[in-house]
Amino acid sequence: MKEAIVSKGLKVEIVDSPIPKPHADQVLIKVVVSGSNPKDWKVPELRNITGNVGDDIAGIVQQVGEDVTEFKPGDRVAAFHQITQPHGSYAEYAIAAQHTTFHIPRKTTFEEAAAIPLAAMTAAVGLYSHLGLPQPWTPATEPTPLIIHGASSAVGAYAVQFARKSNIHPLICVAGRSRPYVETLIDSNKGDLVIDYRDGDDAVVEGLRKASAGSKLLYAFDATSEHNSYVTVSKVLSEGSKIAGVLPPNNYEFPPGVSHSLVLVGNVHTTQKDIGFVYFRYITRALQEGWFKAQPQEVVPGGLGGIQKALEDLKAGKAHAVKYVFRIADTEGVV
């Protein structure tokens, strides 16, 4: 099979590799579309790890391990591949654990499905495990202001959708040029709004304070975690508040009374398997019911051959409210 290997310098080599075999609790998936994430350039560049770094799989089950009960060959699925492990999504075939694999409804395209796994699970883990917010099936019964910084990112957009299902309002979202996209996700009738970070940090702080309308701000999900986003947000958080981020803060000490935690979505493969199992299955239902929608996608030309340019663009910050996805059949040499 064809497989893309990414190394430092964001060099991508398309190689011929044997088709992997699933272990007892794994699923072998013929990849139709692979998604991508910012970590895909960070792993080779910042951690100097060479390999198939793709983790968002959408395709058709080819083979299952002997302990797999939910899936069979021919099923349309999406899956979250275990980060830094072999047999990722940048290939004709990929391996995923059965508990991080989920069925996709007939109306959901492979392109849409490939935009979901890692980012959606990051949102779920952040909201419900780290911030301890009400689950969608036991929704909030009183106003619960929630700041979501980076609401147009994939993680942020999925956090908005989950939070709405949990009846968490007002959603105080921070976004930039993709503000119109975020406005399609929120419910202004329940006080949700978007603050434009391009107005400057002071304006964002003032906007956050005004949006709180005097209520305590106890919850924040920082889906940006760069460019001092956590500094800005922490200025308005109340005593006893929680902020969850997707990247570690850069030499910053949070104010007393503000608890910060780092969302490590890879833990759904190790210490947090239950939340991974439950929420991936819930996503299937959410897609079927129509209240959960994939972030818009941009199909990168060339299949696996387009990965290098896409990763370079991700590193340069060119992706705005869009997921780069790759149709494997578009790869040169794939039959």
Coordinates of C-alpha atoms in Angstrom, one line a residue:
M1 CA 0.0 0.0 0.0
K2 CA 1.0 3.6 -0.4
E3 CA 1.9 5.4 2.8
A4 CA 3.1 9.0 3.5
I5 CA 6.0 9.3 5.9
V6 CA 6.6 12.8 7.4
S7 CA 9.9 13.9 8.8
K8 CA 11.5 17.0 10.2
G9 CA 11.4 19.9 7.8
L10 CA 7.9 18.7 6.8
K11 CA 9.4 16.5 4.1
V12 CA 6.9 13.9 3.0
E13 CA 7.9 10.7 1.3
I14 CA 5.4 8.3 -0.3
V15 CA 6.5 4.8 0.3
D16 CA 5.3 1.2 -0.3
S17 CA 4.4 -0.5 2.9
P18 CA 2.8 -3.8 3.8
I19 CA -0.9 -3.7 4.7
P20 CA -1.0 -3.9 8.5
K21 CA -3.0 -6.6 10.4
P22 CA -5.3 -5.7 13.3
H23 CA -4.7 -6.9 16.8
A24 CA -7.6 -8.6 18.7
D25 CA -9.3 -5.3 19.6
Q26 CA -8.4 -3.3 16.5
V27 CA -10.0 -2.5 13.2
L28 CA -8.3 -2.3 9.8
I29 CA -9.8 0.4 7.7
K30 CA -9.4 1.1 4.0
V31 CA -9.0 4.8 4.2
V32 CA -11.2 6.8 1.8
V33 CA -10.4 10.2 3.2
S34 CA -7.8 11.3 5.8
G35 CA -8.2 14.4 7.9
S36 CA -5.4 16.5 9.3
N37 CA -4.6 18.4 12.5
P38 CA -2.1 21.0 13.6
K39 CA -0.3 18.3 15.6
D40 CA 0.6 16.7 12.2
W41 CA 3.2 19.3 11.6
K42 CA 4.2 19.7 15.2
V43 CA 5.1 16.1 15.9
P44 CA 7.8 15.9 13.2
E45 CA 8.9 19.5 13.6
L46 CA 8.9 20.0 17.4
R47 CA 9.3 16.4 18.6
N48 CA 11.6 15.2 15.7
I49 CA 9.4 12.1 15.2
T50 CA 9.3 10.6 11.7
G51 CA 6.3 8.6 10.6
N52 CA 2.8 8.4 9.4
V53 CA 1.4 11.1 11.6
G54 CA -2.2 11.2 10.4
D55 CA -4.8 10.3 13.0
D56 CA -8.2 11.2 11.5
I57 CA -9.6 8.2 9.5
A58 CA -12.7 7.9 7.4
G59 CA -13.3 4.8 5.3
I60 CA -14.6 1.3 5.1
V61 CA -13.8 -1.6 7.5
Q62 CA -11.6 -4.1 5.8
Q63 CA -10.8 -6.5 8.6
V64 CA -11.5 -6.8 12.3
G65 CA -9.7 -8.4 15.2
E66 CA -11.1 -11.4 17.0
D67 CA -12.4 -9.4 20.0
V68 CA -14.2 -6.7 17.9
T69 CA -17.9 -6.9 18.3
E70 CA -19.3 -3.7 16.8
F71 CA -17.9 -3.6 13.4
K72 CA -17.7 -5.9 10.3
P73 CA -16.1 -5.6 6.9
G74 CA -18.0 -3.2 4.7
D75 CA -19.1 -0.8 7.5
R76 CA -18.7 2.9 6.8
V77 CA -16.7 4.3 9.8
A78 CA -14.5 7.1 11.1
A79 CA -11.9 6.6 13.7
F80 CA -9.2 8.3 15.8
H81 CA -5.9 6.6 15.4
Q82 CA -3.5 6.5 18.4
I83 CA -1.1 9.4 18.2
T84 CA 2.5 8.6 17.2
Q85 CA 1.8 4.9 16.8
P86 CA 2.3 3.1 13.5
H87 CA -0.4 2.7 10.8
G88 CA -1.9 6.2 10.8
S89 CA -4.4 7.7 8.4
Y90 CA -1.9 8.9 5.8
A91 CA -2.1 5.6 3.9
E92 CA -4.4 3.4 1.9
Y93 CA -5.0 1.3 5.1
A94 CA -5.0 2.4 8.7
I95 CA -5.4 0.8 12.1
A96 CA -7.7 2.0 14.9
A97 CA -8.8 0.7 18.3
Q98 CA -12.4 -0.5 18.2
H99 CA -13.4 1.9 21.0
T100 CA -12.2 5.0 19.1
T101 CA -13.9 3.8 15.9
F102 CA -17.5 4.8 15.2
H103 CA -20.2 4.3 12.5
I104 CA -21.0 7.2 10.2
P105 CA -24.6 7.7 8.9
R106 CA -25.3 7.3 5.3
K107 CA -25.9 11.0 4.9
T108 CA -22.4 11.8 6.3
T109 CA -19.7 12.0 3.6
F110 CA -16.2 10.6 4.1
E111 CA -14.9 14.1 3.8
E112 CA -17.1 15.3 6.6
A113 CA -16.3 12.2 8.7
A114 CA -12.5 12.8 8.3
A115 CA -12.8 16.3 9.8
I116 CA -14.3 15.0 13.1
P117 CA -12.4 12.4 15.3
L118 CA -9.5 14.1 17.0
A119 CA -10.9 17.6 17.3
A120 CA -14.4 16.5 18.4
M121 CA -13.0 14.2 21.0
T122 CA -10.7 17.0 22.3
A123 CA -13.8 19.2 22.7
A124 CA -15.7 16.5 24.6
V125 CA -12.8 15.7 26.9
G126 CA -12.2 19.4 27.6
L127 CA -15.8 20.2 28.3
Y128 CA -16.9 17.2 30.3
S129 CA -13.8 15.7 31.9
H130 CA -11.7 18.8 32.5
L131 CA -14.3 21.5 33.1
G132 CA -16.9 19.1 34.5
L133 CA -19.8 20.7 32.7
P134 CA -23.2 19.0 32.4
Q135 CA -23.4 16.2 29.9
P136 CA -25.8 16.6 26.9
W137 CA -28.1 13.9 28.4
T138 CA -28.3 15.8 31.8
P139 CA -28.3 19.3 30.4
A140 CA -27.8 22.5 32.5
T141 CA -30.9 23.9 34.2
E142 CA -29.5 27.3 35.0
P143 CA -27.4 29.9 33.1
T144 CA -23.8 28.7 32.9
P145 CA -21.6 31.2 31.1
L146 CA -18.8 29.5 29.1
I147 CA -15.9 31.3 27.3
I148 CA -14.7 29.5 24.2
H149 CA -11.6 31.1 22.8
G150 CA -10.8 30.0 19.2
A151 CA -14.4 29.1 18.5
S152 CA -13.8 28.9 14.7
S153 CA -11.2 26.2 15.1
A154 CA -12.3 22.6 14.8
V155 CA -12.0 22.0 18.5
G156 CA -13.7 25.3 19.3
A157 CA -16.6 24.7 16.8
Y158 CA -17.2 21.2 18.2
A159 CA -17.1 22.6 21.7
V160 CA -19.8 25.1 20.8
Q161 CA -22.0 22.4 19.4
F162 CA -21.6 20.1 22.4
A163 CA -22.1 23.0 24.8
R164 CA -25.4 24.0 23.1
K165 CA -26.7 20.4 23.3
S166 CA -25.8 20.6 27.1
N167 CA -27.9 23.8 27.3
I168 CA -24.8 25.7 28.4
H169 CA -25.5 29.4 27.8
P170 CA -24.4 32.1 27.3
L171 CA -21.6 31.0 25.1
I172 CA -19.1 33.8 25.0
C173 CA -17.0 33.0 21.9
V174 CA -13.8 34.6 20.7
A175 CA -12.9 34.4 17.0
G176 CA -11.4 36.5 14.2
R177 CA -11.9 36.5 10.5
S178 CA -14.1 33.4 10.7
R179 CA -16.5 35.1 13.0
P180 CA -19.4 34.6 10.5
Y181 CA -18.9 30.9 10.7
V182 CA -19.1 30.9 14.5
E183 CA -22.3 33.0 14.4
T184 CA -24.0 30.1 12.5
L185 CA -23.3 27.8 15.4
I186 CA -24.5 29.9 18.4
D187 CA -27.9 30.8 19.7
S188 CA -28.1 34.6 20.2
N189 CA -31.6 34.2 21.7
K190 CA -29.9 32.6 24.7
G191 CA -27.3 35.3 25.0
D192 CA -24.5 33.7 22.9
L193 CA -22.2 36.1 21.2
V194 CA -18.9 36.4 19.4
I195 CA -16.0 38.8 20.4
D196 CA -13.5 39.6 17.7
Y197 CA -9.9 39.2 18.9
R198 CA -8.6 41.4 16.1
D199 CA -9.9 44.4 18.2
G200 CA -7.0 43.8 20.6
D201 CA -6.5 42.1 24.0
D202 CA -7.9 45.0 26.0
A203 CA -11.1 45.1 23.9
V204 CA -11.5 41.3 24.3
V205 CA -11.2 41.6 28.1
E206 CA -13.7 44.4 28.1
G207 CA -16.0 42.4 25.8
L208 CA -15.8 39.3 28.0
R209 CA -16.6 41.3 31.1
K210 CA -19.5 43.0 29.4
A211 CA -20.9 39.7 28.1
S212 CA -20.9 38.2 31.6
A213 CA -23.5 40.8 32.6
G214 CA -22.3 40.6 36.2
S215 CA -22.4 36.8 36.4
K216 CA -19.4 34.9 37.6
L217 CA -17.2 33.5 34.9
L218 CA -16.3 30.0 36.1
Y219 CA -15.6 28.1 32.9
A220 CA -13.3 28.7 29.9
F221 CA -12.2 26.4 27.1
D222 CA -9.1 27.8 25.3
A223 CA -9.1 26.1 22.0
T224 CA -6.4 28.5 20.8
S225 CA -3.8 28.4 23.7
E226 CA -1.4 30.6 21.8
H227 CA -0.7 34.3 21.4
N228 CA -1.6 35.0 25.1
S229 CA -5.2 33.8 24.7
Y230 CA -5.1 32.2 28.2
V231 CA -3.6 35.4 29.6
T232 CA -6.5 37.4 28.2
V233 CA -9.2 35.0 29.4
S234 CA -7.7 34.5 32.8
K235 CA -8.1 38.2 33.5
V236 CA -11.9 37.9 33.6
L237 CA -12.3 34.5 35.3
S238 CA -13.7 34.5 38.8
E239 CA -12.4 32.9 42.0
G240 CA -12.8 29.1 41.8
S241 CA -12.9 29.0 38.0
K242 CA -11.5 26.4 35.6
I243 CA -9.8 26.9 32.2
A244 CA -8.9 24.0 29.9
G245 CA -6.4 24.5 27.2
V246 CA -5.2 22.5 24.2
L247 CA -1.5 23.6 24.5
P248 CA 0.7 24.1 27.6
P249 CA 0.9 27.8 28.6
N250 CA 4.2 29.5 27.9
N251 CA 5.8 30.4 31.2
Y252 CA 2.6 31.8 32.6
E253 CA 1.3 31.6 36.2
F254 CA -2.4 31.7 36.4
P255 CA -4.0 33.9 39.0
P256 CA -4.9 32.5 42.4
G257 CA -8.3 30.8 42.3
V258 CA -8.0 29.9 38.6
S259 CA -7.4 26.2 37.9
H260 CA -5.8 25.4 34.6
S261 CA -5.6 22.0 33.0
L262 CA -4.2 20.7 29.7
V263 CA -6.5 18.6 27.5
L264 CA -4.5 15.6 26.2
V265 CA -6.9 13.8 23.8
G266 CA -4.5 10.9 23.3
N267 CA -5.6 9.8 26.8
V268 CA -8.7 8.3 25.3
H269 CA -6.4 5.5 24.2
T270 CA -5.0 4.9 27.6
T271 CA -6.4 6.3 30.9
Q272 CA -9.7 7.8 29.6
K273 CA -11.0 5.0 27.4
D274 CA -14.6 5.3 28.7
I275 CA -15.2 8.9 27.6
G276 CA -13.7 8.0 24.2
F277 CA -16.0 5.0 23.8
V278 CA -19.1 6.9 24.9
Y279 CA -18.6 10.1 23.0
F280 CA -17.6 8.6 19.7
R281 CA -20.8 6.6 19.7
Y282 CA -22.7 9.7 20.7
I283 CA -21.2 11.5 17.7
T284 CA -22.8 8.9 15.4
R285 CA -26.2 9.7 16.9
A286 CA -25.5 13.4 16.8
L287 CA -24.6 13.2 13.1
Q288 CA -27.7 11.2 12.4
E289 CA -30.0 13.6 14.2
G290 CA -28.3 16.6 12.5
W291 CA -27.4 18.8 15.4
F292 CA -23.7 18.0 15.1
K293 CA -22.0 19.1 11.9
A294 CA -18.4 18.7 10.7
Q295 CA -16.2 21.7 10.3
P296 CA -16.1 22.7 6.6
Q297 CA -13.5 20.8 4.6
E298 CA -11.1 21.7 1.9
V299 CA -10.0 18.7 -0.3
V300 CA -6.3 19.0 -1.0
P301 CA -5.4 18.0 -4.5
G302 CA -3.1 15.0 -5.0
G303 CA -4.2 12.8 -2.1
L304 CA -1.2 11.8 -0.1
G305 CA 0.9 13.8 -2.5
G306 CA -0.8 17.0 -1.1
I307 CA 0.1 16.4 2.5
Q308 CA 3.4 18.4 2.5
K309 CA 1.7 21.6 1.1
A310 CA -1.2 21.2 3.6
L311 CA 1.1 20.8 6.6
E312 CA 3.1 23.8 5.5
D313 CA -0.1 25.8 5.3
L314 CA -1.2 24.6 8.7
K315 CA 2.2 25.6 10.1
A316 CA 1.8 29.1 8.5
G317 CA -1.6 29.5 10.0
K318 CA -3.4 29.6 6.7
A319 CA -6.3 27.4 7.7
H320 CA -9.3 29.4 8.9
A321 CA -12.5 27.6 9.9
V322 CA -11.6 24.7 7.6
K323 CA -10.2 21.2 7.7
Y324 CA -7.7 20.0 5.1
V325 CA -8.6 16.5 4.0
F326 CA -7.1 14.1 1.5
R327 CA -8.8 11.7 -0.8
I328 CA -6.5 8.7 -0.9
A329 CA -7.7 7.6 -4.3
D330 CA -6.3 10.9 -5.7
T331 CA -2.8 9.7 -4.8
E332 CA -0.5 9.0 -7.8
G333 CA 0.0 5.2 -8.1
V334 CA -3.1 4.2 -6.1
V335 CA -5.3 1.9 -8.1

